[in-house]
Amino acid sequence: MKLRRFLAPDARSALEQIRRELGPDAVVVTSRKAPGGVEFMAGRYDELEGGRQETAAQETSVSERQTEDGGLVWRELARLRALLANQLAGFAWSAEKRRHPVRVHVLQKMLAAGFSPRLARHLAAGLPRRYSAEQADAWMRQVLIRNLRTATAEDMPGMRPGVWALVGPTGHGKTTTLAKLAARAALRHGPEKVALVSVDAYRIGAQAQLEAYARMMGVDFLGLDDAGRLGEALAGLKAKTCVMVDSAGFAPGDERFSMQMAALGQAGATCLLTLAASAQGSLAERFMQGTPSFAGAIITKLDEGGLCGAVLDCLMRYRLELSCLSTGQRVPEDMHAANAGYVIDRALRARDSGSFVMREEDWAAYAGLEAEQDALKRSA
Ligand SMILES: Nc1nc2c(ncn2[C@@H]2O[C@H](COP(=O)(O)OP(=O)(O)O)[C@@H](O)[C@H]2O)c(=O)[nH]1
Ligand SMILES: [Mg+2]
């Protein structure tokens, strides 16, 4: 590894000089006071890694104790590199804010609405130059709307013949939404042509709740104790135009969820992931990464406020179609066709409150922590 010496009047200008000359991958190995300011010894990280490989090649000839010490040194260097990345990111954030205030405005607005840093950075980087903040807002809105795939009112679950199943985590509104969709299906096809089926044998009272809805609508109800029996049950429901299936709620990694999905798929059901608007991005993403067989997604509880950017972000990145929207508990009223403009405006207007609002000084710290974590991950 080649080390270079940097002398500057203070630490800040030394770090800026290092970044300018060695790039963002620089590692500071030592720093000390020197006549005329501070002296830093720094090198490039890739050269450091070269050094690490050399060490690995020589590993057979060194004692165990030396290897341990070597590990400590590399870990310490990785930590230093992460700290440096943090400081530089803080400077870079302030510089970016001075140089491209509108780009930073876009980034902040998207992050504040709950969109992922990945999508926010991507959009901010693509912002046309010389846009005012107002132009940037309109551009961002349009890009988001264009990238959200939505079903038409005619494509809402239950409008066309078929077997429709709502799946997802517990408590996000599957049963309530299914009842609303079944009510619409009964209006469209006639109540005698619609059946409500529940395969949720986990939650006490889940089937009774759906059965009560079925009675009110005058549609047939069938309760199964296992999704695996849906196929044979459907054989007895051939006369129905629409069969609406309620399922048990599970966490994304739960193998019972995968088994239920497999059984629903085998029975030919069209499965729609049902998520509350304020679901965390990590929850939505884990469902989408784990199960590629969703035909679309339904967003519920839009009336509850909260940030819906994260769910929309996942729909966009995983190219999953938004099927319809639920905006309240009333059956069947609070149900709407998917509308990209409406949900994107809602997402962009939503704000955290109290201690969760990012203040101006938090942003630089946020940028620094992100950079620090990235650096640590890369060194691991
Ligand atoms: N505010 C609001 N509450 C809803 C909405 N959809 C469902 N709920 C309520 O959320 C709770 C859980 O709903 P449920 O349908 O049982 O969820 P499931 O466990 O996924 O079947 C119930 O109290 C519902 O009334 C909605 O769009 N808005
Ligand atoms: Mg339920």
PDB file of C-alpha atoms in Angstrom, residues 126-362:
ATOM      1  CA  GLY A 126     -32.284  12.151 -12.942  1.00  0.00           C
ATOM      2  CA  LEU A 127     -33.755  15.586 -12.178  1.00  0.00           C
ATOM      3  CA  PRO A 128     -33.355  17.851 -15.221  1.00  0.00           C
ATOM      4  CA  ARG A 129     -30.934  20.704 -14.542  1.00  0.00           C
ATOM      5  CA  ARG A 130     -32.086  24.250 -13.859  1.00  0.00           C
ATOM      6  CA  TYR A 131     -35.567  23.234 -12.644  1.00  0.00           C
ATOM      7  CA  SER A 132     -37.092  25.403  -9.920  1.00  0.00           C
ATOM      8  CA  ALA A 133     -38.419  23.689  -6.777  1.00  0.00           C
ATOM      9  CA  GLU A 134     -41.984  23.944  -8.177  1.00  0.00           C
ATOM     10  CA  GLN A 135     -40.963  22.442 -11.521  1.00  0.00           C
ATOM     11  CA  ALA A 136     -39.064  19.712  -9.680  1.00  0.00           C
ATOM     12  CA  ASP A 137     -42.147  18.879  -7.572  1.00  0.00           C
ATOM     13  CA  ALA A 138     -44.326  18.563 -10.674  1.00  0.00           C
ATOM     14  CA  TRP A 139     -41.662  16.465 -12.449  1.00  0.00           C
ATOM     15  CA  MET A 140     -41.212  14.147  -9.449  1.00  0.00           C
ATOM     16  CA  ARG A 141     -44.980  13.636  -9.167  1.00  0.00           C
ATOM     17  CA  GLN A 142     -45.258  12.780 -12.867  1.00  0.00           C
ATOM     18  CA  VAL A 143     -42.341  10.334 -12.783  1.00  0.00           C
ATOM     19  CA  LEU A 144     -43.823   8.553  -9.768  1.00  0.00           C
ATOM     20  CA  ILE A 145     -47.290   8.378 -11.344  1.00  0.00           C
ATOM     21  CA  ARG A 146     -45.833   7.009 -14.590  1.00  0.00           C
ATOM     22  CA  ASN A 147     -43.982   4.291 -12.732  1.00  0.00           C
ATOM     23  CA  LEU A 148     -46.903   3.032 -10.673  1.00  0.00           C
ATOM     24  CA  ARG A 149     -48.854   0.382 -12.584  1.00  0.00           C
ATOM     25  CA  THR A 150     -52.567   0.500 -11.803  1.00  0.00           C
ATOM     26  CA  ALA A 151     -55.532  -1.714 -12.695  1.00  0.00           C
ATOM     27  CA  THR A 152     -58.641  -0.136 -14.183  1.00  0.00           C
ATOM     28  CA  ALA A 153     -61.999  -0.223 -12.352  1.00  0.00           C
ATOM     29  CA  GLU A 154     -63.013  -3.076 -14.688  1.00  0.00           C
ATOM     30  CA  ASP A 155     -59.999  -5.104 -13.526  1.00  0.00           C
ATOM     31  CA  MET A 156     -60.854  -4.835  -9.836  1.00  0.00           C
ATOM     32  CA  PRO A 157     -60.889  -8.279  -8.173  1.00  0.00           C
ATOM     33  CA  GLY A 158     -64.318  -9.859  -8.594  1.00  0.00           C
ATOM     34  CA  MET A 159     -65.381  -7.738 -11.579  1.00  0.00           C
ATOM     35  CA  ARG A 160     -64.341 -10.490 -13.975  1.00  0.00           C
ATOM     36  CA  PRO A 161     -65.048 -14.205 -13.512  1.00  0.00           C
ATOM     37  CA  GLY A 162     -62.483 -16.143 -11.520  1.00  0.00           C
ATOM     38  CA  VAL A 163     -61.187 -17.231  -8.140  1.00  0.00           C
ATOM     39  CA  TRP A 164     -59.729 -14.295  -6.240  1.00  0.00           C
ATOM     40  CA  ALA A 165     -57.748 -14.629  -3.001  1.00  0.00           C
ATOM     41  CA  LEU A 166     -56.458 -11.922  -0.670  1.00  0.00           C
ATOM     42  CA  VAL A 167     -53.189 -12.769   1.088  1.00  0.00           C
ATOM     43  CA  GLY A 168     -50.718 -10.960   3.344  1.00  0.00           C
ATOM     44  CA  PRO A 169     -49.978 -10.210   6.973  1.00  0.00           C
ATOM     45  CA  THR A 170     -52.557 -10.353   9.771  1.00  0.00           C
ATOM     46  CA  GLY A 171     -54.642  -7.291  10.520  1.00  0.00           C
ATOM     47  CA  HIS A 172     -54.004  -5.414   7.256  1.00  0.00           C
ATOM     48  CA  GLY A 173     -57.634  -5.679   6.115  1.00  0.00           C
ATOM     49  CA  LYS A 174     -57.928  -8.882   4.048  1.00  0.00           C
ATOM     50  CA  THR A 175     -61.299 -10.011   5.419  1.00  0.00           C
ATOM     51  CA  THR A 176     -62.878  -6.542   5.363  1.00  0.00           C
ATOM     52  CA  THR A 177     -61.613  -5.827   1.839  1.00  0.00           C
ATOM     53  CA  LEU A 178     -62.744  -9.222   0.579  1.00  0.00           C
ATOM     54  CA  ALA A 179     -66.247  -8.540   1.902  1.00  0.00           C
ATOM     55  CA  LYS A 180     -66.299  -5.188   0.055  1.00  0.00           C
ATOM     56  CA  LEU A 181     -65.131  -6.818  -3.174  1.00  0.00           C
ATOM     57  CA  ALA A 182     -67.654  -9.652  -2.807  1.00  0.00           C
ATOM     58  CA  ALA A 183     -70.466  -7.089  -2.376  1.00  0.00           C
ATOM     59  CA  ARG A 184     -69.438  -5.453  -5.646  1.00  0.00           C
ATOM     60  CA  ALA A 185     -69.129  -8.828  -7.358  1.00  0.00           C
ATOM     61  CA  ALA A 186     -72.651  -9.732  -6.144  1.00  0.00           C
ATOM     62  CA  LEU A 187     -73.974  -6.492  -7.644  1.00  0.00           C
ATOM     63  CA  ARG A 188     -72.222  -7.194 -10.939  1.00  0.00           C
ATOM     64  CA  HIS A 189     -72.927 -10.933 -11.383  1.00  0.00           C
ATOM     65  CA  GLY A 190     -75.878 -11.483  -9.015  1.00  0.00           C
ATOM     66  CA  PRO A 191     -75.529 -12.859  -5.444  1.00  0.00           C
ATOM     67  CA  GLU A 192     -76.301 -16.438  -6.540  1.00  0.00           C
ATOM     68  CA  LYS A 193     -73.217 -16.344  -8.817  1.00  0.00           C
ATOM     69  CA  VAL A 194     -70.784 -15.400  -6.047  1.00  0.00           C
ATOM     70  CA  ALA A 195     -69.351 -17.506  -3.197  1.00  0.00           C
ATOM     71  CA  LEU A 196     -67.242 -16.473  -0.239  1.00  0.00           C
ATOM     72  CA  VAL A 197     -64.721 -19.055   0.943  1.00  0.00           C
ATOM     73  CA  SER A 198     -62.509 -18.816   4.003  1.00  0.00           C
ATOM     74  CA  VAL A 199     -59.362 -20.918   4.393  1.00  0.00           C
ATOM     75  CA  ASP A 200     -58.377 -19.007   7.555  1.00  0.00           C
ATOM     76  CA  ALA A 201     -58.535 -21.649  10.256  1.00  0.00           C
ATOM     77  CA  TYR A 202     -56.001 -19.863  12.483  1.00  0.00           C
ATOM     78  CA  ARG A 203     -57.890 -16.886  13.774  1.00  0.00           C
ATOM     79  CA  ILE A 204     -60.796 -17.536  16.109  1.00  0.00           C
ATOM     80  CA  GLY A 205     -63.901 -15.908  14.715  1.00  0.00           C
ATOM     81  CA  ALA A 206     -62.359 -15.173  11.287  1.00  0.00           C
ATOM     82  CA  GLN A 207     -64.736 -17.518   9.466  1.00  0.00           C
ATOM     83  CA  ALA A 208     -67.753 -16.404  11.506  1.00  0.00           C
ATOM     84  CA  GLN A 209     -67.037 -12.769  10.509  1.00  0.00           C
ATOM     85  CA  LEU A 210     -66.970 -13.609   6.818  1.00  0.00           C
ATOM     86  CA  GLU A 211     -70.014 -15.851   7.114  1.00  0.00           C
ATOM     87  CA  ALA A 212     -71.953 -12.937   8.626  1.00  0.00           C
ATOM     88  CA  TYR A 213     -70.996 -10.751   5.643  1.00  0.00           C
ATOM     89  CA  ALA A 214     -72.030 -13.551   3.269  1.00  0.00           C
ATOM     90  CA  ARG A 215     -75.453 -13.785   4.952  1.00  0.00           C
ATOM     91  CA  MET A 216     -75.977 -10.022   4.636  1.00  0.00           C
ATOM     92  CA  MET A 217     -75.160 -10.132   0.921  1.00  0.00           C
ATOM     93  CA  GLY A 218     -77.129 -13.290   0.264  1.00  0.00           C
ATOM     94  CA  VAL A 219     -74.113 -15.152  -1.158  1.00  0.00           C
ATOM     95  CA  ASP A 220     -73.001 -18.729  -0.345  1.00  0.00           C
ATOM     96  CA  PHE A 221     -70.297 -19.243   2.245  1.00  0.00           C
ATOM     97  CA  LEU A 222     -67.872 -22.102   2.699  1.00  0.00           C
ATOM     98  CA  GLY A 223     -65.390 -22.468   5.565  1.00  0.00           C
ATOM     99  CA  LEU A 224     -62.380 -24.760   5.036  1.00  0.00           C
ATOM    100  CA  ASP A 225     -59.886 -25.781   7.675  1.00  0.00           C
ATOM    101  CA  ASP A 226     -57.030 -26.042   5.200  1.00  0.00           C
ATOM    102  CA  ALA A 227     -56.129 -24.167   1.998  1.00  0.00           C
ATOM    103  CA  GLY A 228     -55.072 -27.523   0.527  1.00  0.00           C
ATOM    104  CA  ARG A 229     -58.759 -28.468   0.289  1.00  0.00           C
ATOM    105  CA  LEU A 230     -59.651 -25.453  -1.875  1.00  0.00           C
ATOM    106  CA  GLY A 231     -59.158 -27.337  -5.155  1.00  0.00           C
ATOM    107  CA  GLU A 232     -61.756 -30.015  -4.368  1.00  0.00           C
ATOM    108  CA  ALA A 233     -64.101 -27.396  -2.832  1.00  0.00           C
ATOM    109  CA  LEU A 234     -64.001 -25.401  -6.074  1.00  0.00           C
ATOM    110  CA  ALA A 235     -65.242 -28.447  -7.971  1.00  0.00           C
ATOM    111  CA  GLY A 236     -68.481 -28.057  -6.039  1.00  0.00           C
ATOM    112  CA  LEU A 237     -68.667 -24.334  -6.854  1.00  0.00           C
ATOM    113  CA  LYS A 238     -68.527 -24.631 -10.659  1.00  0.00           C
ATOM    114  CA  ALA A 239     -71.831 -22.783 -11.037  1.00  0.00           C
ATOM    115  CA  LYS A 240     -70.341 -19.631  -9.445  1.00  0.00           C
ATOM    116  CA  THR A 241     -68.905 -16.877 -11.639  1.00  0.00           C
ATOM    117  CA  CYS A 242     -66.749 -15.480  -8.854  1.00  0.00           C
ATOM    118  CA  VAL A 243     -65.278 -17.178  -5.829  1.00  0.00           C
ATOM    119  CA  MET A 244     -63.696 -14.814  -3.310  1.00  0.00           C
ATOM    120  CA  VAL A 245     -61.205 -16.478  -0.955  1.00  0.00           C
ATOM    121  CA  ASP A 246     -60.113 -15.132   2.422  1.00  0.00           C
ATOM    122  CA  SER A 247     -56.818 -16.512   3.744  1.00  0.00           C
ATOM    123  CA  ALA A 248     -54.921 -16.675   7.023  1.00  0.00           C
ATOM    124  CA  GLY A 249     -52.447 -13.853   7.691  1.00  0.00           C
ATOM    125  CA  PHE A 250     -48.764 -14.719   8.055  1.00  0.00           C
ATOM    126  CA  ALA A 251     -45.394 -12.985   8.196  1.00  0.00           C
ATOM    127  CA  PRO A 252     -43.490 -13.049   4.887  1.00  0.00           C
ATOM    128  CA  GLY A 253     -40.823 -15.563   5.936  1.00  0.00           C
ATOM    129  CA  ASP A 254     -43.310 -17.992   7.524  1.00  0.00           C
ATOM    130  CA  GLU A 255     -43.293 -21.312   5.703  1.00  0.00           C
ATOM    131  CA  ARG A 256     -47.030 -21.669   6.354  1.00  0.00           C
ATOM    132  CA  PHE A 257     -47.432 -18.607   4.118  1.00  0.00           C
ATOM    133  CA  SER A 258     -45.522 -20.299   1.287  1.00  0.00           C
ATOM    134  CA  MET A 259     -47.574 -23.469   1.740  1.00  0.00           C
ATOM    135  CA  GLN A 260     -50.814 -21.488   1.655  1.00  0.00           C
ATOM    136  CA  MET A 261     -49.649 -19.622  -1.469  1.00  0.00           C
ATOM    137  CA  ALA A 262     -48.778 -22.922  -3.155  1.00  0.00           C
ATOM    138  CA  ALA A 263     -52.217 -24.385  -2.315  1.00  0.00           C
ATOM    139  CA  LEU A 264     -54.020 -21.247  -3.583  1.00  0.00           C
ATOM    140  CA  GLY A 265     -51.922 -21.298  -6.760  1.00  0.00           C
ATOM    141  CA  GLN A 266     -52.681 -24.966  -7.356  1.00  0.00           C
ATOM    142  CA  ALA A 267     -56.396 -24.264  -7.033  1.00  0.00           C
ATOM    143  CA  GLY A 268     -56.019 -21.584  -9.732  1.00  0.00           C
ATOM    144  CA  ALA A 269     -56.669 -18.575  -7.473  1.00  0.00           C
ATOM    145  CA  THR A 270     -55.456 -15.108  -8.460  1.00  0.00           C
ATOM    146  CA  CYS A 271     -53.582 -13.943  -5.338  1.00  0.00           C
ATOM    147  CA  LEU A 272     -53.472 -10.285  -4.333  1.00  0.00           C
ATOM    148  CA  LEU A 273     -51.112  -9.061  -1.636  1.00  0.00           C
ATOM    149  CA  THR A 274     -53.043  -6.906   0.838  1.00  0.00           C
ATOM    150  CA  LEU A 275     -51.009  -4.318   2.734  1.00  0.00           C
ATOM    151  CA  ALA A 276     -51.906  -1.362   4.927  1.00  0.00           C
ATOM    152  CA  ALA A 277     -50.764   1.981   3.504  1.00  0.00           C
ATOM    153  CA  SER A 278     -48.377   2.608   6.375  1.00  0.00           C
ATOM    154  CA  ALA A 279     -46.732  -0.846   6.221  1.00  0.00           C
ATOM    155  CA  GLN A 280     -42.976  -0.647   6.598  1.00  0.00           C
ATOM    156  CA  GLY A 281     -40.910  -0.913   3.436  1.00  0.00           C
ATOM    157  CA  SER A 282     -38.971  -3.877   4.804  1.00  0.00           C
ATOM    158  CA  LEU A 283     -42.198  -5.854   5.366  1.00  0.00           C
ATOM    159  CA  ALA A 284     -43.510  -5.101   1.866  1.00  0.00           C
ATOM    160  CA  GLU A 285     -40.137  -5.873   0.296  1.00  0.00           C
ATOM    161  CA  ARG A 286     -39.793  -9.216   2.098  1.00  0.00           C
ATOM    162  CA  PHE A 287     -43.171 -10.306   0.730  1.00  0.00           C
ATOM    163  CA  MET A 288     -42.229  -9.261  -2.789  1.00  0.00           C
ATOM    164  CA  GLN A 289     -38.788 -10.837  -2.705  1.00  0.00           C
ATOM    165  CA  GLY A 290     -40.138 -14.096  -1.339  1.00  0.00           C
ATOM    166  CA  THR A 291     -43.243 -14.575  -3.472  1.00  0.00           C
ATOM    167  CA  PRO A 292     -43.126 -13.749  -7.143  1.00  0.00           C
ATOM    168  CA  SER A 293     -46.635 -15.080  -7.794  1.00  0.00           C
ATOM    169  CA  PHE A 294     -48.786 -12.131  -6.680  1.00  0.00           C
ATOM    170  CA  ALA A 295     -51.046 -10.899  -9.463  1.00  0.00           C
ATOM    171  CA  GLY A 296     -51.238  -7.461  -7.860  1.00  0.00           C
ATOM    172  CA  ALA A 297     -51.543  -5.616  -4.579  1.00  0.00           C
ATOM    173  CA  ILE A 298     -54.291  -3.886  -2.628  1.00  0.00           C
ATOM    174  CA  ILE A 299     -53.500  -0.950  -0.353  1.00  0.00           C
ATOM    175  CA  THR A 300     -55.785  -0.592   2.671  1.00  0.00           C
ATOM    176  CA  LYS A 301     -56.195   1.920   5.512  1.00  0.00           C
ATOM    177  CA  LEU A 302     -55.369   4.924   3.346  1.00  0.00           C
ATOM    178  CA  ASP A 303     -57.743   6.874   5.589  1.00  0.00           C
ATOM    179  CA  GLU A 304     -55.459   6.408   8.596  1.00  0.00           C
ATOM    180  CA  GLY A 305     -52.812   8.861   7.372  1.00  0.00           C
ATOM    181  CA  GLY A 306     -49.239   7.718   7.885  1.00  0.00           C
ATOM    182  CA  LEU A 307     -46.563   7.455   5.255  1.00  0.00           C
ATOM    183  CA  CYS A 308     -47.496   5.299   2.277  1.00  0.00           C
ATOM    184  CA  GLY A 309     -44.325   5.998   0.266  1.00  0.00           C
ATOM    185  CA  ALA A 310     -42.663   2.748   1.312  1.00  0.00           C
ATOM    186  CA  VAL A 311     -45.428   0.465   0.009  1.00  0.00           C
ATOM    187  CA  LEU A 312     -45.713   2.434  -3.247  1.00  0.00           C
ATOM    188  CA  ASP A 313     -41.938   2.320  -3.614  1.00  0.00           C
ATOM    189  CA  CYS A 314     -41.975  -1.503  -3.416  1.00  0.00           C
ATOM    190  CA  LEU A 315     -44.841  -1.752  -5.912  1.00  0.00           C
ATOM    191  CA  MET A 316     -42.887   0.379  -8.370  1.00  0.00           C
ATOM    192  CA  ARG A 317     -39.573  -1.385  -7.946  1.00  0.00           C
ATOM    193  CA  TYR A 318     -41.111  -4.889  -8.131  1.00  0.00           C
ATOM    194  CA  ARG A 319     -43.453  -3.843 -10.978  1.00  0.00           C
ATOM    195  CA  LEU A 320     -46.509  -5.073  -9.090  1.00  0.00           C
ATOM    196  CA  GLU A 321     -49.853  -3.655 -10.202  1.00  0.00           C
ATOM    197  CA  LEU A 322     -51.983  -1.736  -7.718  1.00  0.00           C
ATOM    198  CA  SER A 323     -55.395  -3.451  -7.922  1.00  0.00           C
ATOM    199  CA  CYS A 324     -57.606  -1.215  -5.767  1.00  0.00           C
ATOM    200  CA  LEU A 325     -57.695   0.924  -2.629  1.00  0.00           C
ATOM    201  CA  SER A 326     -59.449   0.686   0.708  1.00  0.00           C
ATOM    202  CA  THR A 327     -60.096   3.913   2.573  1.00  0.00           C
ATOM    203  CA  GLY A 328     -62.095   2.899   5.637  1.00  0.00           C
ATOM    204  CA  GLN A 329     -63.910   0.196   7.559  1.00  0.00           C
ATOM    205  CA  ARG A 330     -67.350   0.551   5.992  1.00  0.00           C
ATOM    206  CA  VAL A 331     -68.474  -2.419   3.899  1.00  0.00           C
ATOM    207  CA  PRO A 332     -68.964  -1.955   0.985  1.00  0.00           C
ATOM    208  CA  GLU A 333     -68.565   1.824   0.656  1.00  0.00           C
ATOM    209  CA  ASP A 334     -64.870   2.416   1.432  1.00  0.00           C
ATOM    210  CA  MET A 335     -63.451   0.742  -1.667  1.00  0.00           C
ATOM    211  CA  HIS A 336     -62.045   2.478  -4.742  1.00  0.00           C
ATOM    212  CA  ALA A 337     -60.431   1.700  -8.063  1.00  0.00           C
ATOM    213  CA  ALA A 338     -56.667   2.236  -8.152  1.00  0.00           C
ATOM    214  CA  ASN A 339     -55.743   5.830  -8.927  1.00  0.00           C
ATOM    215  CA  ALA A 340     -52.036   6.621  -9.287  1.00  0.00           C
ATOM    216  CA  GLY A 341     -52.437  10.414  -9.007  1.00  0.00           C
ATOM    217  CA  TYR A 342     -54.456  10.092  -5.805  1.00  0.00           C
ATOM    218  CA  VAL A 343     -52.040   7.776  -3.980  1.00  0.00           C
ATOM    219  CA  ILE A 344     -48.896   9.570  -5.101  1.00  0.00           C
ATOM    220  CA  ASP A 345     -50.324  12.952  -4.003  1.00  0.00           C
ATOM    221  CA  ARG A 346     -51.285  11.375  -0.715  1.00  0.00           C
ATOM    222  CA  ALA A 347     -47.798   9.966  -0.250  1.00  0.00           C
ATOM    223  CA  LEU A 348     -46.092  13.263  -1.076  1.00  0.00           C
ATOM    224  CA  ARG A 349     -48.369  15.265   1.213  1.00  0.00           C
ATOM    225  CA  ALA A 350     -47.967  12.941   4.209  1.00  0.00           C
ATOM    226  CA  ARG A 351     -45.604  14.129   6.917  1.00  0.00           C
ATOM    227  CA  ASP A 352     -44.166  12.609  10.041  1.00  0.00           C
ATOM    228  CA  SER A 353     -44.816  14.579  13.172  1.00  0.00           C
ATOM    229  CA  GLY A 354     -43.155  15.381  16.486  1.00  0.00           C
ATOM    230  CA  SER A 355     -39.807  13.733  17.145  1.00  0.00           C
ATOM    231  CA  PHE A 356     -39.934  11.861  13.825  1.00  0.00           C
ATOM    232  CA  VAL A 357     -39.596  14.990  11.675  1.00  0.00           C
ATOM    233  CA  MET A 358     -36.094  15.332  10.207  1.00  0.00           C
ATOM    234  CA  ARG A 359     -34.557  18.697  11.117  1.00  0.00           C
ATOM    235  CA  GLU A 360     -32.037  20.471   8.912  1.00  0.00           C
ATOM    236  CA  GLU A 361     -29.029  19.294  10.923  1.00  0.00           C
ATOM    237  CA  ASP A 362     -30.307  15.687  10.944  1.00  0.00           C
TER     238      ASP A 362
END
